Amino acid sequence: MSSLINLICLLIAFVGNLSISQLCQPNRIITAVNGQLPGPTIRAREGDTVVVHLVNESPYSMTIHWHGIFQRGSQWADGPAMVTQCPFQPGGNYTYSFNVTGQEGTLWWHAHFSFLRATVYGALIILPRGGAKAYPFAKPDKEEQMALLTGIPAGPADAYTINGKPGDFYHCSAMRNLCEPIRKNETYLLRIINAALNTPLFFKVANHSFTVVAADACYTTPYKTDVVVVGPGQTVDALMVADAAVGRYYMAASPYDSGIPSGPPFSKTNATAVLEYAGGPNTTLPPALPQLPQFNDTDTADRTWPTVPLAVDTRMFVTVGMGVADCQPEQTLCNRSRTMFASSMNNESFVPPRSTSMLEAHYSNATAGVYTRDFPDQPPVVFDYTADASNNATMQYTTKSTKVRTLRYNETVEMVLQNTRLIAKESHPMHLHGFNFFVLAQGFGNYNQTTTAPQFNLVNPQERNTVLVPAGGWAVIRFIADNPGMWYMHCHFEAHLDLGLGMVFEVQDGPTPDTSLPPPPKDLPQC
Ligand code: C2O
């Protein structure tokens, strides 16, 4: 009989200033955890309790989100500022505690306030209870993990990075090996996390291919590919056999620009790191570089997406996209026409409350002035969402609101996410807190229920917490609302989230204490 002892993984983390010298700029101050970029990796086993004690030595208010963790019974630890908690102040500290039960694979953590996640992030790896030998795929000889990240908030990034370093295709950036030399014919598990603020990425290794075995901490039917596509917020676990000639090879991450016409400016550069085989000739020749897809290679970006399936319960049809809204009173720099860019879901542009978090308002049943329960199940008008010339005045103009969709405990929700082409056409990595969902189908153009529903993949749909809704297309997701609380759903492009591309599900308590929201921790930060 095996003993099942759940361990407590304790991490004490200091968020503070870190001086880095990269890209010819000496001593730039960034906010980082424990002086590391990426921050420390949290390794747990399924069933463990993770306790992270955060000390805020940075000049910013802070919250941390545990991206992809269900937070059953620990809803107060989810982290998005003003949705589940007020941020904790500079000089303050806060302890997050949650169980990692019923989940295995690669997730990550990041700041969930303002743009701080640009540098405040790290991996969160959940091993099977039985350790690596319990993987449902061939046990790798070695595990590596890499986080891919862009640097700067709005506007083009300074650089993409692999494990915090840009690699040798940038000025003042030295060639560097990713890890210890790898060994011929050994199998490596790569944990690829897109921590970029605003950019989907292609990932390749010269002369090597991958077998994808998991995405967003869900095992997948394994499939072979030589390129991995990851949207911001998504993770992919891939096995790579070191079966190339002994030598040195670049791994590279390059941007995928889904915008049509081209989206906002982005850096057309590649982050690289060097993979070196043990026992290779001692040479200074440059490593082989993989052939990277074009920035706008939508065929490649969509190739790995299964066209999938399903049945229905509560049905929502939700447009996601860009628009404009009136300037808010505090925006003194808003332009002369008194409108600004805004993004929205069903034409509701989300703004978080200021005085208290939504979860506290929900718990104490004091929602007046914090949020309203009228998030619509349909857009206000039906039009040709994705035609190149589509420009619907009603939909382009949006207003700021804090609306939630209330769900009964255990309600099954099917949501069509329909991208629009108002102002611009761009993909949106839509992330749901508190749940995984099944991706039943994806496609281009306007969603058609009659023709698509019979083709839903009900057999082996991808299970994820973040779905890249294609530019000029749609995705259908389904989840069961069996986790009471307030759960943010939003675009994981930080720039779009900031413009209001989000909404919140309010999931009511179930019939038992076990299926109800517990009271808040006594030390929950106050606004
Ligand atoms: Cu990884 Cu609400 O985000």
Coordinates of C-alpha atoms and ligand atoms in Angstrom, one line a residue, residues 65 67 108 110 112 431 433 488 490 492, ligand 1:
H65 CA -2.6 34.9 -9.4
H67 CA -2.8 30.8 -13.3
W108 CA 2.4 29.4 -13.7
H110 CA 2.0 36.0 -12.1
H112 CA -2.4 40.3 -11.4
H431 CA -8.6 32.8 -20.0
H433 CA -10.2 31.6 -13.7
Y488 CA -12.7 36.4 -13.9
H490 CA -10.6 37.9 -19.7
H492 CA -4.7 37.5 -21.6
Ligands
C2O1 CU1 -3.0 34.5 -16.0 CU2 -6.5 36.5 -14.9 O1 -4.7 35.6 -15.5

